mmCIF file of C-alpha atoms and ligand atoms in Angstrom:
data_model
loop_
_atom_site.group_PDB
_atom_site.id
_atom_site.type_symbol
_atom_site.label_atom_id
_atom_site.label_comp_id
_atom_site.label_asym_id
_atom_site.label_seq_id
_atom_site.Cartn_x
_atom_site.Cartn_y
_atom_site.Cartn_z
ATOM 1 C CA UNK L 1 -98.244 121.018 22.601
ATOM 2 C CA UNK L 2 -95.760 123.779 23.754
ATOM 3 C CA UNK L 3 -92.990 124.518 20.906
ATOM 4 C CA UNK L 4 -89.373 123.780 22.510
ATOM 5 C CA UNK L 5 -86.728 126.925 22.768
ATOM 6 C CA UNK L 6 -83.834 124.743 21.828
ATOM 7 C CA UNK L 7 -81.557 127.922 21.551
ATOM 8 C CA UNK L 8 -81.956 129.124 24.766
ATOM 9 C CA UNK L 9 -81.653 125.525 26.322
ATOM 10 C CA UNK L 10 -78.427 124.426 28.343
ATOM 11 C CA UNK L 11 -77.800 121.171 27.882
ATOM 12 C CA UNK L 12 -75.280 118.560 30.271
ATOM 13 C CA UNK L 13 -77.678 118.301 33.153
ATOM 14 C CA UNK L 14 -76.486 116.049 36.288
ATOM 15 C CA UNK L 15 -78.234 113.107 36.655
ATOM 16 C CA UNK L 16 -78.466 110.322 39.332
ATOM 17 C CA UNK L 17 -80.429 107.262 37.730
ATOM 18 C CA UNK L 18 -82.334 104.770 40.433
ATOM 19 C CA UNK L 19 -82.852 100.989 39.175
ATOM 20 C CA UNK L 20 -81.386 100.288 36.224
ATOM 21 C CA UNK L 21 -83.685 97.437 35.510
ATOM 22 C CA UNK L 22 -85.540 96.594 32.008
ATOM 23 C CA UNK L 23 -86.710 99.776 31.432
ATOM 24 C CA UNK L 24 -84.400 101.969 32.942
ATOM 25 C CA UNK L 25 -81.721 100.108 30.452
ATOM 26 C CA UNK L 26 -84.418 100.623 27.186
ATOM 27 C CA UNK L 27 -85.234 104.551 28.332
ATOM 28 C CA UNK L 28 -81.378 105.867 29.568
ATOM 29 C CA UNK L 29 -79.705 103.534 27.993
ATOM 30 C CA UNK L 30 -81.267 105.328 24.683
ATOM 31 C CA UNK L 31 -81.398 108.730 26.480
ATOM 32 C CA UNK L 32 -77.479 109.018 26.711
ATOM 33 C CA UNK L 33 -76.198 106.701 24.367
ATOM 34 C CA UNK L 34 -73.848 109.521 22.841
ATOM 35 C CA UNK L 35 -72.500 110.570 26.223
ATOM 36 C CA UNK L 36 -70.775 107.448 26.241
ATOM 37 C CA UNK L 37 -68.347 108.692 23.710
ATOM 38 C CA UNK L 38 -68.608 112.094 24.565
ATOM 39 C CA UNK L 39 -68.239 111.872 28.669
ATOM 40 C CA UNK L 40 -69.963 115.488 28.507
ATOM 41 C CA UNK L 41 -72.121 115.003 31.440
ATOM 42 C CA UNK L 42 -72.141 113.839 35.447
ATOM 43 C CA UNK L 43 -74.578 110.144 35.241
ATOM 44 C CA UNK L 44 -74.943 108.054 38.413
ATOM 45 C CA UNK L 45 -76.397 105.079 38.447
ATOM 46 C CA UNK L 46 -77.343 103.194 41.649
ATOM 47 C CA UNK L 47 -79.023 99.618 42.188
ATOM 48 C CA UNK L 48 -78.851 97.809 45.447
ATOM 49 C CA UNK L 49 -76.915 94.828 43.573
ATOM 50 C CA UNK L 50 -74.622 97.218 42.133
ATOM 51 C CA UNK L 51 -74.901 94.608 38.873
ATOM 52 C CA UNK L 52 -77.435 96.432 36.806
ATOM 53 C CA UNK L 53 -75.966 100.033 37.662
ATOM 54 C CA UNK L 54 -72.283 98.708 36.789
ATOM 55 C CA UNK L 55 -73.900 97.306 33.248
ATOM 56 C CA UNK L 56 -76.046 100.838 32.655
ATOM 57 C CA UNK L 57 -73.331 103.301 33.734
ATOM 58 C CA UNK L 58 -70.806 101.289 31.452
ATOM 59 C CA UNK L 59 -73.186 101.857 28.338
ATOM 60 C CA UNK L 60 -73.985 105.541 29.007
ATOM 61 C CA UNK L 61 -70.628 106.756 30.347
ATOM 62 C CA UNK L 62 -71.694 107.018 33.480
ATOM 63 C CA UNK L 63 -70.280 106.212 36.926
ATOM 64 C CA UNK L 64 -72.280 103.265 38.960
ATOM 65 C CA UNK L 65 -72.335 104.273 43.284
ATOM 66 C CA UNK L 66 -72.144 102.032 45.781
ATOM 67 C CA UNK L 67 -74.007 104.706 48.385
ATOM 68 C CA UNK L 68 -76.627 106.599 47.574
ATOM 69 C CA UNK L 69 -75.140 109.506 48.826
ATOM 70 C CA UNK L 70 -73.044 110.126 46.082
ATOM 71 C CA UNK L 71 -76.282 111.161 44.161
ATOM 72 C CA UNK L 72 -75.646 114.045 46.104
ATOM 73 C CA UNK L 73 -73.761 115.556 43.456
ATOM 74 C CA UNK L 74 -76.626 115.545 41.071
ATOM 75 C CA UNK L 75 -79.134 117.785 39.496
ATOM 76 C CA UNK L 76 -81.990 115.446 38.840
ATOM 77 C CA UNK L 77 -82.878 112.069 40.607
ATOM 78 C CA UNK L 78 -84.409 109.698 38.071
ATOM 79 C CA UNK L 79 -86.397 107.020 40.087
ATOM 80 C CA UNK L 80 -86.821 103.792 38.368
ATOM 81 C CA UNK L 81 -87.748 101.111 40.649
ATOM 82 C CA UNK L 82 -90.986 99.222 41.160
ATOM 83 C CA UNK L 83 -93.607 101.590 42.996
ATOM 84 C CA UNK L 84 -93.830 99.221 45.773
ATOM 85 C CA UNK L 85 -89.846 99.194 45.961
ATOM 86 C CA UNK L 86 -90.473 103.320 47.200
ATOM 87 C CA UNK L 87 -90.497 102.884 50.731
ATOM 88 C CA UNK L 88 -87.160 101.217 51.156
ATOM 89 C CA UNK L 89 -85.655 103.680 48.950
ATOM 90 C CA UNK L 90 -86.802 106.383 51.109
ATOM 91 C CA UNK L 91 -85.146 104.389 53.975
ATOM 92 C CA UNK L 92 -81.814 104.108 52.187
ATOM 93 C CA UNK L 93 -81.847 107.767 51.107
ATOM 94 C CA UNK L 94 -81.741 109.615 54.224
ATOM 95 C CA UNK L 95 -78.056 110.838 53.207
ATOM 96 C CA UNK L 96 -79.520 112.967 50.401
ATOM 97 C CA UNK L 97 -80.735 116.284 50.615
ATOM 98 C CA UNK L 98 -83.470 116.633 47.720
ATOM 99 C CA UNK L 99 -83.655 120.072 48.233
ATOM 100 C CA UNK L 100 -84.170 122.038 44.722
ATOM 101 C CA UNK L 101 -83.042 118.399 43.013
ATOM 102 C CA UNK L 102 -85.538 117.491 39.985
ATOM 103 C CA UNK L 103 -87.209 114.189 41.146
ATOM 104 C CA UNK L 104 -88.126 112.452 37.719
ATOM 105 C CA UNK L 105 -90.447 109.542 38.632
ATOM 106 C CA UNK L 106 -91.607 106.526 36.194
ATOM 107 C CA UNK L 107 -93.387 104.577 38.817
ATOM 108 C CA UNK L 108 -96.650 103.231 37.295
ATOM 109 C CA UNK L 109 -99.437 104.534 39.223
ATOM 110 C CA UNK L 110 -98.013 106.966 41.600
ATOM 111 C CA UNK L 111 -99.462 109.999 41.348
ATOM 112 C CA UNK L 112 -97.566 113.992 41.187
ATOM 113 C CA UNK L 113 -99.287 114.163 44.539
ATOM 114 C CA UNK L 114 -97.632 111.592 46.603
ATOM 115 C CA UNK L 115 -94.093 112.391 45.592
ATOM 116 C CA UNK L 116 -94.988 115.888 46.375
ATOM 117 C CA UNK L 117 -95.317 114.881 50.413
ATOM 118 C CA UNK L 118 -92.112 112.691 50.166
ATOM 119 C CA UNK L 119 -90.146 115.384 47.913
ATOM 120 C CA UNK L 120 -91.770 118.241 49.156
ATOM 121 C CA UNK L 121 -88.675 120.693 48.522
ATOM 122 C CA UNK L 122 -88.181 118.958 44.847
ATOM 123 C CA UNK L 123 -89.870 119.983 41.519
ATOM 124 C CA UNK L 124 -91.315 116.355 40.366
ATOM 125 C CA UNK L 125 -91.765 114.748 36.859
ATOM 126 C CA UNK L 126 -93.655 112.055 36.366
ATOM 127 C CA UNK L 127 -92.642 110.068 33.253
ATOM 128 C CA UNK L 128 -94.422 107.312 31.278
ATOM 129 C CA UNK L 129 -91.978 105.628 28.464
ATOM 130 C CA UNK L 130 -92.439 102.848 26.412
ATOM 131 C CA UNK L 131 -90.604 99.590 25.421
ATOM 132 C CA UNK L 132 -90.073 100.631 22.328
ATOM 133 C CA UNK L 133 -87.972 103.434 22.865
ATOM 134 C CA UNK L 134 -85.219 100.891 22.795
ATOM 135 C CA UNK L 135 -85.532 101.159 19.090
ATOM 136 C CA UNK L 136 -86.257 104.943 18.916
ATOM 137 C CA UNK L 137 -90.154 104.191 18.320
ATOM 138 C CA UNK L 138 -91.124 104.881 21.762
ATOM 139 C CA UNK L 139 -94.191 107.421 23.214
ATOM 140 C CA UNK L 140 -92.978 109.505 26.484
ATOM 141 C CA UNK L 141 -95.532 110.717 27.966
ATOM 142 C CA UNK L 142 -94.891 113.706 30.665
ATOM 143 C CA UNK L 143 -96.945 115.715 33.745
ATOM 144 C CA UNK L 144 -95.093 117.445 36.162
ATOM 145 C CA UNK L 145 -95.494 119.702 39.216
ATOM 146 C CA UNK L 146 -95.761 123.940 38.294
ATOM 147 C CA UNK L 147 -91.742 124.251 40.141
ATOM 148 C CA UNK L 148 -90.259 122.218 37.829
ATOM 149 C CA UNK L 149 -87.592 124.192 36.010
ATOM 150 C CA UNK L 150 -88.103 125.229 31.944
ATOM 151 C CA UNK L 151 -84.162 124.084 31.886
ATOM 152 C CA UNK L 152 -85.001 120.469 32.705
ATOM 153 C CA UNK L 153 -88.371 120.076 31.562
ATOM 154 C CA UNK L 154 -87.359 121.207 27.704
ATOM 155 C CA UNK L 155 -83.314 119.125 28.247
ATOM 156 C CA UNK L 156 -85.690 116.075 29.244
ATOM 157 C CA UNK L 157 -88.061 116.875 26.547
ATOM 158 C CA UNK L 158 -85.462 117.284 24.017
ATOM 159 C CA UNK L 159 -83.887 114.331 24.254
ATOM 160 C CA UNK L 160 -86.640 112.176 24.720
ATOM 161 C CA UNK L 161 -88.313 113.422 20.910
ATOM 162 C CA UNK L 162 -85.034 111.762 19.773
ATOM 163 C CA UNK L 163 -86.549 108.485 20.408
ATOM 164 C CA UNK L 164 -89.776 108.471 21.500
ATOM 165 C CA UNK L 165 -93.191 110.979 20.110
ATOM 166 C CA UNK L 166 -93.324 113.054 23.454
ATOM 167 C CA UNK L 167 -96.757 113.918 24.646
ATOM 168 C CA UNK L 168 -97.208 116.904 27.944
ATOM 169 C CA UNK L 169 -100.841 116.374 29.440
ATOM 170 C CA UNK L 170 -102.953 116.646 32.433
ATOM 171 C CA UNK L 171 -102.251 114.279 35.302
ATOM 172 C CA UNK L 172 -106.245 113.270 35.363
ATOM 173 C CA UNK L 173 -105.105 111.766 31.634
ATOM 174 C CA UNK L 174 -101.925 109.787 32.820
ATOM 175 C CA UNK L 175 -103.569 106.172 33.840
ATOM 176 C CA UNK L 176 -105.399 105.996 30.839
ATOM 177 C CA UNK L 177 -103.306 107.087 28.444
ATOM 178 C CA UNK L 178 -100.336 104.902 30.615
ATOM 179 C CA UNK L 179 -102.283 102.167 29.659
ATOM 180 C CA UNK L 180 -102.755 102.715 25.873
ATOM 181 C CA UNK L 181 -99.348 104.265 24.877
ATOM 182 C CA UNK L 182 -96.910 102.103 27.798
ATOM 183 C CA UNK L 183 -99.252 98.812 28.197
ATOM 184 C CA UNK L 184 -100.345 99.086 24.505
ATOM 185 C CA UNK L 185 -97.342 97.290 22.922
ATOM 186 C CA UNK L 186 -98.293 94.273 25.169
ATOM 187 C CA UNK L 187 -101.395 94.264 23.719
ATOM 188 C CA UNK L 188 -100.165 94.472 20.504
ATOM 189 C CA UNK L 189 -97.979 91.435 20.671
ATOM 190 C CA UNK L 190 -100.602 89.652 22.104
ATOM 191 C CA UNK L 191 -102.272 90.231 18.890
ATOM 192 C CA UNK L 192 -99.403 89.336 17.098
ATOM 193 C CA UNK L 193 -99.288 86.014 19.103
ATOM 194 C CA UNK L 194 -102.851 85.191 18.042
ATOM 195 C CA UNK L 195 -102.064 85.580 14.534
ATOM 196 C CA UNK L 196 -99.061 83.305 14.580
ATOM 197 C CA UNK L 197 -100.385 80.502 16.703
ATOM 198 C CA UNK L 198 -103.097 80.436 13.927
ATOM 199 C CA UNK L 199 -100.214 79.658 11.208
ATOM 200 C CA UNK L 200 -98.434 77.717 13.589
ATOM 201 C CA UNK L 201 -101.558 75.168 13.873
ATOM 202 C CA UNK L 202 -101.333 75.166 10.001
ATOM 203 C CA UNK L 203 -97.932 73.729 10.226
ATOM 204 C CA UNK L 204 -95.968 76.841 9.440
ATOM 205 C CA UNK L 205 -92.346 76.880 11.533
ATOM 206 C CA UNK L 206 -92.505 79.267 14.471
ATOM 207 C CA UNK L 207 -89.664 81.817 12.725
ATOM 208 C CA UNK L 208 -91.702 81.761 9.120
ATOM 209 C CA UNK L 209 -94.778 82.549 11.258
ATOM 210 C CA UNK L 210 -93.071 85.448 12.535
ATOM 211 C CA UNK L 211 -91.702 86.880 9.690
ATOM 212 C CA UNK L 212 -95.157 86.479 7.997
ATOM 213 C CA UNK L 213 -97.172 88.102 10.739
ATOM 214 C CA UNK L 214 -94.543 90.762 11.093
ATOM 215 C CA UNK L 215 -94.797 92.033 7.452
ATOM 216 C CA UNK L 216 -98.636 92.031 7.765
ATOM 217 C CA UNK L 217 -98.681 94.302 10.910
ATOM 218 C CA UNK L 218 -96.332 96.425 8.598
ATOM 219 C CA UNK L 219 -98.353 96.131 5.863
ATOM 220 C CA UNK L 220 -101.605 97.380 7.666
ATOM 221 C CA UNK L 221 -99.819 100.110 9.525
ATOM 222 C CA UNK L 222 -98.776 101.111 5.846
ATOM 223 C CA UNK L 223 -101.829 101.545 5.149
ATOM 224 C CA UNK L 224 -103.143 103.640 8.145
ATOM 225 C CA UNK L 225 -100.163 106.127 8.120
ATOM 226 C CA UNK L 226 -100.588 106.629 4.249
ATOM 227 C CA UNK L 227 -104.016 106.066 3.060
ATOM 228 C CA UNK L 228 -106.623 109.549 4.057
ATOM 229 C CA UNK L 229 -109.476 107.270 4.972
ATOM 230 C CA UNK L 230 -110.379 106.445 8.321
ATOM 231 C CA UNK L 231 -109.412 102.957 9.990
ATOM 232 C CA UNK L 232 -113.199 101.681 9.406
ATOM 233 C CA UNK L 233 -113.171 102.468 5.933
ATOM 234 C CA UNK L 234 -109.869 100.425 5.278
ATOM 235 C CA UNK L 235 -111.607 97.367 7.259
ATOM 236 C CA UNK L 236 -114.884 98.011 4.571
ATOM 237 C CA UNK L 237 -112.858 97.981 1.723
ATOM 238 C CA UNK L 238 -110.939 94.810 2.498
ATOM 239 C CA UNK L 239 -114.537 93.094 3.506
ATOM 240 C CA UNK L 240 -116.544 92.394 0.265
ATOM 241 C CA UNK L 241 -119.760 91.907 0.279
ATOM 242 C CA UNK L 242 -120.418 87.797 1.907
ATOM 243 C CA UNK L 243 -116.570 87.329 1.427
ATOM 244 C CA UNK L 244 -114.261 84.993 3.890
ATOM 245 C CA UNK L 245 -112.447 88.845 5.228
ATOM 246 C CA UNK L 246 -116.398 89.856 6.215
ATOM 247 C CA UNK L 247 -117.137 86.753 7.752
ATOM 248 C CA UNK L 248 -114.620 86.863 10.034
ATOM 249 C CA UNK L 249 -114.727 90.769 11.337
ATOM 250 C CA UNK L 250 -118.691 89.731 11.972
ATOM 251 C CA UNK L 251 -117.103 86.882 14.319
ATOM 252 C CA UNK L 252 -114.984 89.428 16.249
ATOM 253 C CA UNK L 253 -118.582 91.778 16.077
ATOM 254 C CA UNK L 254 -120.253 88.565 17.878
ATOM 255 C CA UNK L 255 -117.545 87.715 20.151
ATOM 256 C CA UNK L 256 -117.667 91.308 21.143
ATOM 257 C CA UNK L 257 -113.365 91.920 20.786
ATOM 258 C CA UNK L 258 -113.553 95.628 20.699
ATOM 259 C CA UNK L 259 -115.051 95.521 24.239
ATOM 260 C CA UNK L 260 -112.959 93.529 25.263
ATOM 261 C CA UNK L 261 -109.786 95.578 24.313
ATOM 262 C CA UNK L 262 -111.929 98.125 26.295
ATOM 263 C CA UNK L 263 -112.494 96.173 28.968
ATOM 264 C CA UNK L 264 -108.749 95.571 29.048
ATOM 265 C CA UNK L 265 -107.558 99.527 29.138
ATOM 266 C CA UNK L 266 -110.076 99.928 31.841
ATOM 267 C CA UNK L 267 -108.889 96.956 33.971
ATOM 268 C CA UNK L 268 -105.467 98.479 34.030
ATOM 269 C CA UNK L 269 -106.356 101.750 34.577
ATOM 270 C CA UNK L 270 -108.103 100.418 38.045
ATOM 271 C CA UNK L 271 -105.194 98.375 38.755
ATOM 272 C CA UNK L 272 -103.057 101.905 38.755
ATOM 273 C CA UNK L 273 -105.366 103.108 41.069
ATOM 274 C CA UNK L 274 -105.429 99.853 43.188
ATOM 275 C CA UNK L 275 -101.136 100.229 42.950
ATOM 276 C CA UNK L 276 -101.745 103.910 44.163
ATOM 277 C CA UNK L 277 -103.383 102.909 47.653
ATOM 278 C CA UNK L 278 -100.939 100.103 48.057
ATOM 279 C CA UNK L 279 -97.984 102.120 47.866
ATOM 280 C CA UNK L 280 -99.595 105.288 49.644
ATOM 281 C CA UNK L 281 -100.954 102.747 52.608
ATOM 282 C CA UNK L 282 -97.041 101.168 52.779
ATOM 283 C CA UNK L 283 -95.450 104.843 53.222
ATOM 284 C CA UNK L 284 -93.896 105.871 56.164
ATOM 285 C CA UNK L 285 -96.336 108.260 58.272
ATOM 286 C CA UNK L 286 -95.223 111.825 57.642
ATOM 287 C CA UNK L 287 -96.077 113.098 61.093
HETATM 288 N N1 NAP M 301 -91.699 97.675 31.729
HETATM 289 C C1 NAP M 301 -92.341 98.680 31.127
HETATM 290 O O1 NAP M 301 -92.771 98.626 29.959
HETATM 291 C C2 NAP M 301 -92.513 99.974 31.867
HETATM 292 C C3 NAP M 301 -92.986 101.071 31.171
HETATM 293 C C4 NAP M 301 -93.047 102.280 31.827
HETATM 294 C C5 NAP M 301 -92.713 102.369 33.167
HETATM 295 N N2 NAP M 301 -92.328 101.274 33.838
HETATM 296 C C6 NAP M 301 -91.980 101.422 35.257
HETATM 297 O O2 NAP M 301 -90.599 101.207 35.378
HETATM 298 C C7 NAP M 301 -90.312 100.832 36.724
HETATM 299 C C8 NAP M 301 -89.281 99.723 36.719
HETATM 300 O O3 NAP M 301 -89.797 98.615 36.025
HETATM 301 P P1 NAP M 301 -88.810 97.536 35.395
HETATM 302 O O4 NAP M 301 -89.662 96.654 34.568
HETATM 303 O O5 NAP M 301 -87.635 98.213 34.765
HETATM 304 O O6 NAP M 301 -88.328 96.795 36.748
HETATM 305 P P2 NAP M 301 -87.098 95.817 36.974
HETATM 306 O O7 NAP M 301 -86.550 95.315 35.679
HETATM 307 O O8 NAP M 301 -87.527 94.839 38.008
HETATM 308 O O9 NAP M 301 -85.966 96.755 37.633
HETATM 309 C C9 NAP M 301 -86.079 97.296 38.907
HETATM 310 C C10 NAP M 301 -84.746 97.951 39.279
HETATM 311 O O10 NAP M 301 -84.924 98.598 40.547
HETATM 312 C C11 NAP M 301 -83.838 98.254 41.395
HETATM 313 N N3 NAP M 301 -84.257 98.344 42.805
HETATM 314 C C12 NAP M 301 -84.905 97.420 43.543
HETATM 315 N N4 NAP M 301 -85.116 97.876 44.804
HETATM 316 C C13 NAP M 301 -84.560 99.123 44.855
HETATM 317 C C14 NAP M 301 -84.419 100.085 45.877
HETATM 318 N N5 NAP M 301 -84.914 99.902 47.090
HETATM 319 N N6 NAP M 301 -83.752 101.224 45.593
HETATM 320 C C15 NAP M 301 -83.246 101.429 44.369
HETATM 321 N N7 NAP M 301 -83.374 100.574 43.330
HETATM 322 C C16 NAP M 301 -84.018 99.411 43.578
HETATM 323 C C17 NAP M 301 -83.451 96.847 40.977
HETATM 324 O O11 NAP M 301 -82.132 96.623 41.415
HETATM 325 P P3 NAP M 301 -81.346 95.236 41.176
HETATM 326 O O12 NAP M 301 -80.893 95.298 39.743
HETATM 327 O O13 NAP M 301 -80.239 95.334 42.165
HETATM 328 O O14 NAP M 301 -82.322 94.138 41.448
HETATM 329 C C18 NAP M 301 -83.593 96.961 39.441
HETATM 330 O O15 NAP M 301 -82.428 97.490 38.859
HETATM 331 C C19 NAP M 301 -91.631 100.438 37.378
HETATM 332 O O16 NAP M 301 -91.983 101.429 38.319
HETATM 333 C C20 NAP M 301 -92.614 100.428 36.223
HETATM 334 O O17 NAP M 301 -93.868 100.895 36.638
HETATM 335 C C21 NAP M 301 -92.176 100.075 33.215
#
């Protein structure tokens, strides 16, 4: 990963933010929670309610627009809609002139490419966050066109690290890893779920059952962050030999639960490929 010139990096960047729905709120709601108090940069927000914009801008010291035009005025365009909600925006934004503006995209599944023949006169990031950024445990991950500026690319990158572990990579990686690092805490909980119905149907109250299950994923993570061994030797050491932990990792072994998780990353990696052609075949014709 390429080491960040923080000396040499100007910070208070213009931005104009696009949907400010759940995780436009978790990512740039974390992004700029300082600038609230210290107003030190231009932020736009724009939704076609107005609501969501009013409630972001509010939080980050920003100003919430009306007209997309206004976003005019900015330096970097985040968009932050669902894909398939990119063909009306392009409608609505006629009134702005992307020239030379950073486009900073975190539509799942649509690719550097496509917002290269829509934006063709804009430098384009495509960025991957995850829920969890709300609480400053988040993973960013970032690919981005060869134009884009080192001033925006290392501002964006700085602030992210505050709350998220950023990660620069090869497009041909973004799907997958999309799925692992952004998808991945759904998974998780639906682990977590598992668990706690299990206590549940034992009779233990819904909050205990939380409470429990949260301390053991904390407990086991404990483990893997601290311990040198690898992840299969911490599942041999809890299994002893004919013992109630080893009878029940050979019953996710049968029922085949690794695949499955597999089989799960891979599903939603052809999905984003599936989203891809749906929002490339809904574009307006460039002719
Ligand atoms: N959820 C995740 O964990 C996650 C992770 C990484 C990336 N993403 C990506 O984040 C994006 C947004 O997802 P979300 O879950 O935050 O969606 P969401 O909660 O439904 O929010 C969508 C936002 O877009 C606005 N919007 C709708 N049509 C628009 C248009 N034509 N022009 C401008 N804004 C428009 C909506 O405005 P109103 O408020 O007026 O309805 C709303 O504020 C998706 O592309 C998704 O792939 C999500």
């Amino acid at each position: 990963m390429a080491m960040l010139d923080v000396k040499n990096t100007k910070l208070y960047i213009s931005y104009g933010i696009v949907g400010c729905g759940n995780m436009s709120q978790a990512f740039f709601g974390r992004l700029f929670k300082d600038n609230k108090n210290k107003q030190r940069r231009v932020i736009m927000t724009y939704t076609p309610s107005n609501t969501r914009a009013h409630e972001l801008a509010d939080s980050i010291g920003g100003t919430s627009v009306k007209n997309l035009k206004y976003l005019n005025h900015t330096e970097v365009i985040c968009l932050c809609f669902k894909p398939q909600q990119l063909k009306r925006f392009l409608t609505d934004a006629r009134e702005i002139d992307f020239s030379g503006k950073t486009i900073v995209s975190i539509l799942a599944g649509v690719d550097l490419k496509t917002l290269k023949e829509y934006f063709p006169n804009s430098p384009i990031i495509r960025l991957m966050p995850s829920m969890p950024v709300e609480n400053g445990q988040g993973i960013s991950l970032i690919s981005h066109t060869d134009d884009v500026s080192k001033k925006v690319l290392d501002e964006l990158e700085l602030l992210s690290s505050k709350h998220s572990m950023v990660i620069k990579l090869e497009e041909k990686l973004f799907d997958k890893l999309t799925l692992v690092t952004s998808s991945g805490p759904a998974f998780v909980y639906y682990l977590f779920a598992s668990f706690a119905k299990s206590l549940e149907e034992a009779g233990i109250r819904k909050d205990n059952s939380k409470e429990i299950i949260h301390k053991l994923f904390l407990g086991a993570l404990s483990m893997i962050k601290n311990d040198k061994r690898d992840v299969e030797d911490l599942i041999a050491d809890v299994c002893s030999f004919k013992g109630v932990t080893a009878a029940g990792i050979e019953e996710l072994g049968r029922q085949n639960v690794s695949e499955s998780i597999l089989g799960a990353i891979d599903k939603g990696v052809e999905r984003s490929r599936e989203l891809q052609s749906e929002v490339r075949s809904d574009l307006p014709n460039l002719q």
